[in-house]
Amino acid sequence: MSGILLLGAGGQLGREVVALAEERAVALTALDRAGLDIADAAAIERVIGQARPDIVINAAAYTAVDRAESEPELATAINATAPGLIAQACARHGAALLHVSTDYVFDGTKPSAYVESDAIAPLGVYGASKAAGEGAVREALDMHVILRTSWVYGPHGGNFLKTMLRLAGERDRLTVVADQHGCPTATRDIAEALFTAADAFRAGTAVPGTYHFAGSGATSWHGFATEIVARAARHTGRLPEVAAITTAEYPTPARRPANSELSSDLFAARFGYRAAPWRQRTAEVVDRLLAAT
């Protein structure tokens, strides 16, 4: 057995994992949705049995937080049932599983950063489905790392940063929620963390379990948007107003945690890697995207 099998290669995180693997010449088999339907138990068994990886990274997920409220069966199939099936196949074939989860397993009532031992209490279907997926992985497989992350953004796919860049080019005034706080996390850092954990499993030094991994520092959605727009102005010369509003002024189908800050101290202590400051990574991603236009 050798090599890493990546599931969810077509998503924003999966594409970053593929890019980092190419940079590092890491042996990686990358499958997108067309390559593997993770809701198909027989297909999961066949793919993992044939590939015989020593590490499986599950970056596949249903991430449409609001739409999940009207599609609970689909969200549950992808986020809850599939991770359990993947973990079961890993157990049968002797592979470790690195599974990506979310800050939305928490209800946001804690006044400080969440740590791994805090009780989960998801507010909506998306968070509940991800929490169930975590439980399924723990039940099926000892050799796992569940990596909870938050406010994910990067150069690929759809995300908050790219939405703000688009709106900043179209409007003179943006309104963004200012009473939800969290840690913006770049896909580059998550990919680095996943490879760090994979290396630890191969070296026999990994401590399996659930870990928080998020960008260093915290902000509000309004603070994040302000940083994005200010950085973009260096390229475009446009600096629209970013006005602060409350969650109550921007109703959505799914409730979101008011505070989903994650402490990454445990992952840093056990694996020796910590994400870069979120402002640094935000500047890098904005510069990359706008330099390409």
Coordinates of C-alpha atoms in Angstrom, one line a residue:
M1 CA 0.0 0.0 0.0
S2 CA 1.2 3.5 -0.8
G3 CA 0.0 6.8 -1.9
I4 CA -2.8 9.1 -0.9
L5 CA -6.4 8.9 -2.3
L6 CA -8.2 12.2 -2.4
L7 CA -12.0 12.3 -2.6
G8 CA -13.6 15.5 -3.5
A9 CA -10.9 16.6 -5.9
G10 CA -13.1 19.0 -7.8
G11 CA -14.0 21.2 -4.8
Q12 CA -12.2 24.3 -3.7
L13 CA -10.2 22.4 -1.0
G14 CA -9.7 19.4 -3.2
R15 CA -8.2 21.5 -6.0
E16 CA -5.8 23.1 -3.5
V17 CA -4.7 19.6 -2.3
V18 CA -4.1 18.5 -5.9
A19 CA -2.0 21.7 -6.5
L20 CA 0.1 21.2 -3.4
A21 CA 0.7 17.5 -4.2
E22 CA 2.0 18.5 -7.6
E23 CA 4.3 21.0 -6.0
R24 CA 5.7 18.4 -3.6
A25 CA 5.7 15.5 -6.0
V26 CA 3.4 13.6 -3.6
A27 CA 1.9 10.4 -5.0
L28 CA -1.8 11.3 -5.1
T29 CA -4.8 9.7 -6.8
A30 CA -7.5 12.4 -7.0
L31 CA -11.1 11.6 -7.7
D32 CA -13.9 14.2 -8.2
R33 CA -17.6 13.5 -8.1
A34 CA -17.5 11.9 -11.6
G35 CA -14.7 9.6 -10.5
L36 CA -16.5 8.5 -7.4
D37 CA -20.0 9.0 -6.1
I38 CA -19.4 8.9 -2.3
A39 CA -23.0 8.0 -1.7
D40 CA -22.4 4.7 -3.4
A41 CA -21.2 2.1 -0.9
A42 CA -20.1 -0.4 -3.5
A43 CA -18.2 2.2 -5.4
I44 CA -16.3 3.3 -2.3
E45 CA -15.3 -0.2 -1.5
R46 CA -14.2 -0.9 -5.0
V47 CA -12.1 2.3 -5.4
I48 CA -10.4 2.0 -2.0
G49 CA -9.8 -1.7 -2.6
Q50 CA -8.3 -1.1 -6.0
A51 CA -6.2 1.9 -5.1
R52 CA -4.9 0.4 -1.8
P53 CA -3.9 3.8 -0.4
D54 CA -2.3 4.2 3.0
I55 CA -4.0 7.5 3.5
V56 CA -7.5 8.7 2.3
I57 CA -8.4 12.4 2.4
N58 CA -12.1 13.1 2.3
A59 CA -12.6 16.6 1.1
A60 CA -16.0 15.8 -0.4
A61 CA -18.9 17.5 1.3
Y62 CA -22.3 19.1 0.8
T63 CA -21.5 22.7 1.8
A64 CA -24.6 24.6 0.8
V65 CA -25.6 25.7 4.3
D66 CA -28.9 27.3 3.5
R67 CA -30.0 24.8 0.8
A68 CA -29.4 22.0 3.2
E69 CA -32.5 23.1 5.1
S70 CA -34.6 22.1 2.1
E71 CA -32.4 19.1 1.1
P72 CA -31.8 17.3 4.4
E73 CA -31.7 13.9 2.8
L74 CA -29.0 14.8 0.3
A75 CA -26.9 16.7 2.9
T76 CA -27.2 13.7 5.3
A77 CA -26.2 11.2 2.5
I78 CA -23.1 13.1 1.6
N79 CA -22.0 14.5 5.0
A80 CA -23.1 11.8 7.4
T81 CA -23.6 8.5 5.7
A82 CA -20.8 8.7 3.2
P83 CA -18.0 9.4 5.7
G84 CA -19.0 6.3 7.6
L85 CA -18.9 4.2 4.5
I86 CA -15.4 5.6 3.6
A87 CA -14.2 5.0 7.2
Q88 CA -15.5 1.4 7.1
A89 CA -13.6 0.8 3.8
C90 CA -10.5 2.3 5.2
A91 CA -10.7 -0.1 8.2
R92 CA -11.1 -3.1 5.9
H93 CA -8.1 -2.1 3.8
G94 CA -5.8 -0.7 6.5
A95 CA -5.8 3.0 5.5
A96 CA -5.9 6.0 7.7
L97 CA -8.6 8.6 7.0
L98 CA -8.3 12.4 7.1
H99 CA -11.8 13.8 7.2
V100 CA -12.6 17.5 6.9
S101 CA -15.4 18.9 9.2
T102 CA -16.7 22.3 10.2
D103 CA -17.1 24.9 12.9
Y104 CA -20.9 24.7 12.3
V105 CA -21.1 21.7 14.7
F106 CA -21.2 24.3 17.4
D107 CA -24.1 26.7 18.4
G108 CA -21.9 29.8 18.8
T109 CA -22.9 30.6 22.3
K110 CA -19.4 30.3 23.8
P111 CA -17.8 33.7 24.4
S112 CA -14.3 32.4 23.6
A113 CA -12.7 30.1 21.0
Y114 CA -14.0 26.6 20.8
V115 CA -11.7 23.7 21.8
E116 CA -12.0 20.1 20.8
S117 CA -13.6 19.1 24.1
D118 CA -16.5 21.5 23.9
A119 CA -19.9 20.0 23.4
I120 CA -21.3 20.2 19.9
A121 CA -24.8 21.6 19.3
P122 CA -25.4 22.3 15.6
L123 CA -28.0 24.9 14.7
G124 CA -29.1 23.6 11.3
V125 CA -29.2 20.6 9.0
Y126 CA -25.7 21.3 7.6
G127 CA -24.0 21.3 11.0
A128 CA -26.0 18.3 12.2
S129 CA -25.1 16.3 9.1
K130 CA -21.4 17.1 9.6
A131 CA -21.6 16.2 13.3
A132 CA -23.2 12.8 12.3
G133 CA -20.4 12.2 9.8
E134 CA -17.8 12.8 12.5
G135 CA -19.5 10.2 14.7
A136 CA -19.7 7.7 11.9
V137 CA -15.9 8.1 11.3
R138 CA -15.1 7.7 15.0
E139 CA -17.2 4.6 15.2
A140 CA -15.8 2.8 12.2
L141 CA -12.1 3.6 12.3
D142 CA -9.4 4.2 14.9
M143 CA -6.8 5.6 12.5
H144 CA -8.4 8.9 11.7
V145 CA -8.0 12.6 12.0
I146 CA -11.1 14.7 11.9
L147 CA -10.1 18.3 11.0
R148 CA -12.7 20.9 11.9
T149 CA -12.1 24.1 10.0
S150 CA -14.0 27.3 9.3
W151 CA -14.8 30.1 6.9
V152 CA -12.9 28.4 4.1
Y153 CA -11.7 30.5 1.1
G154 CA -9.1 30.2 -1.6
P155 CA -8.5 30.8 -5.3
H156 CA -10.7 27.9 -6.5
G157 CA -14.4 27.3 -6.4
G158 CA -17.0 29.5 -4.8
N159 CA -16.4 31.2 -1.5
F160 CA -17.0 34.4 0.5
L161 CA -13.8 36.1 -0.6
K162 CA -14.6 35.6 -4.3
T163 CA -18.1 36.8 -3.8
M164 CA -16.9 40.0 -2.2
L165 CA -14.4 40.6 -5.0
R166 CA -17.2 40.3 -7.5
L167 CA -19.6 42.5 -5.6
A168 CA -16.9 45.1 -5.0
G169 CA -16.5 45.4 -8.8
E170 CA -20.2 45.8 -9.3
R171 CA -21.4 48.0 -6.4
D172 CA -20.5 51.2 -4.5
R173 CA -21.9 49.9 -1.2
L174 CA -21.8 46.4 0.3
T175 CA -23.7 45.4 3.5
V176 CA -22.1 42.6 5.5
V177 CA -23.0 40.9 8.8
A178 CA -20.9 42.2 11.7
D179 CA -22.2 40.1 14.6
Q180 CA -20.9 36.7 13.6
H181 CA -17.3 36.0 14.4
G182 CA -14.9 33.3 13.2
C183 CA -11.5 32.4 11.7
P184 CA -11.1 32.8 8.0
T185 CA -9.1 29.8 6.8
A186 CA -7.3 29.5 3.5
T187 CA -7.4 26.3 1.5
R188 CA -3.7 26.4 1.2
D189 CA -3.3 26.1 5.0
I190 CA -5.8 23.3 5.2
A191 CA -4.0 21.4 2.5
E192 CA -0.7 21.9 4.3
A193 CA -2.3 20.6 7.5
L194 CA -3.7 17.5 5.8
F195 CA -0.3 16.6 4.3
T196 CA 1.3 17.3 7.8
A197 CA -1.1 14.8 9.3
A198 CA -0.5 12.3 6.5
D199 CA 3.2 12.5 7.1
A200 CA 2.6 11.9 10.8
F201 CA 0.6 8.7 10.2
R202 CA 3.4 7.4 7.9
A203 CA 6.0 8.2 10.5
G204 CA 4.0 6.5 13.2
T205 CA 3.7 9.7 15.3
A206 CA 0.1 10.7 14.6
V207 CA -2.3 10.9 17.5
P208 CA -5.7 10.0 16.0
G209 CA -8.7 12.1 17.0
T210 CA -10.6 15.3 16.4
Y211 CA -8.7 18.6 15.9
H212 CA -9.5 22.2 15.2
F213 CA -7.5 23.9 12.4
A214 CA -8.3 27.5 11.4
G215 CA -6.6 30.6 10.2
S216 CA -4.6 32.4 12.8
G217 CA -6.7 35.3 14.3
A218 CA -10.4 36.0 14.2
T219 CA -12.7 38.6 12.8
S220 CA -16.3 39.2 11.7
W221 CA -17.7 38.7 8.3
H222 CA -17.7 42.5 8.0
G223 CA -14.1 42.6 9.1
F224 CA -13.2 39.9 6.6
A225 CA -15.0 41.8 3.8
T226 CA -13.4 45.1 4.7
E227 CA -9.9 43.5 4.4
I228 CA -10.8 41.9 1.1
V229 CA -12.1 45.1 -0.5
A230 CA -9.2 47.2 0.8
R231 CA -6.7 44.7 -0.7
A232 CA -8.6 44.6 -4.0
A233 CA -8.5 48.4 -4.2
R234 CA -4.7 48.2 -4.7
H235 CA -5.4 46.5 -8.0
T236 CA -8.6 48.1 -9.1
G237 CA -8.7 51.5 -7.6
R238 CA -12.2 50.9 -6.5
L239 CA -13.0 51.1 -2.8
P240 CA -16.8 50.7 -2.2
E241 CA -18.2 51.3 1.3
V242 CA -18.6 48.1 3.4
A243 CA -21.5 48.8 5.8
A244 CA -22.0 46.7 8.9
I245 CA -25.4 45.1 9.5
T246 CA -26.8 42.6 12.0
T247 CA -27.7 38.9 11.5
A248 CA -31.4 40.0 12.1
E249 CA -31.1 42.4 9.1
Y250 CA -29.9 39.6 6.8
P251 CA -32.2 36.6 7.4
T252 CA -31.2 33.3 6.0
P253 CA -32.9 29.8 5.9
A254 CA -30.2 28.4 8.2
R255 CA -29.2 29.8 11.5
R256 CA -25.5 30.4 11.9
P257 CA -23.3 30.5 15.1
A258 CA -22.6 34.0 16.4
N259 CA -19.2 32.8 17.4
S260 CA -17.4 30.0 15.7
E261 CA -13.8 30.8 16.5
L262 CA -11.7 27.7 16.7
S263 CA -8.5 27.2 18.8
S264 CA -5.9 25.4 16.8
D265 CA -3.5 24.9 19.7
L266 CA -4.0 21.2 20.0
F267 CA -3.2 20.5 16.3
A268 CA -0.2 22.8 16.5
A269 CA 1.1 21.0 19.6
R270 CA 0.7 17.5 18.2
F271 CA 1.5 18.0 14.6
G272 CA 3.8 21.1 14.6
Y273 CA 1.9 23.2 12.1
R274 CA -0.2 26.3 12.5
A275 CA -2.0 28.3 9.8
A276 CA -0.7 31.7 8.7
P277 CA -2.5 34.9 9.9
W278 CA -5.7 35.2 8.0
R279 CA -4.9 38.7 6.8
Q280 CA -1.7 37.5 5.2
R281 CA -3.4 34.7 3.4
T282 CA -6.3 37.0 2.3
A283 CA -3.8 39.4 0.7
E284 CA -2.1 36.5 -1.1
V285 CA -5.4 35.1 -2.5
V286 CA -6.7 38.5 -3.5
D287 CA -3.4 39.3 -5.2
R288 CA -3.4 36.0 -7.0
L289 CA -6.9 36.3 -8.3
L290 CA -6.7 40.0 -9.4
A291 CA -3.3 39.6 -11.0
A292 CA -4.8 37.0 -13.2
T293 CA -7.5 39.3 -14.5

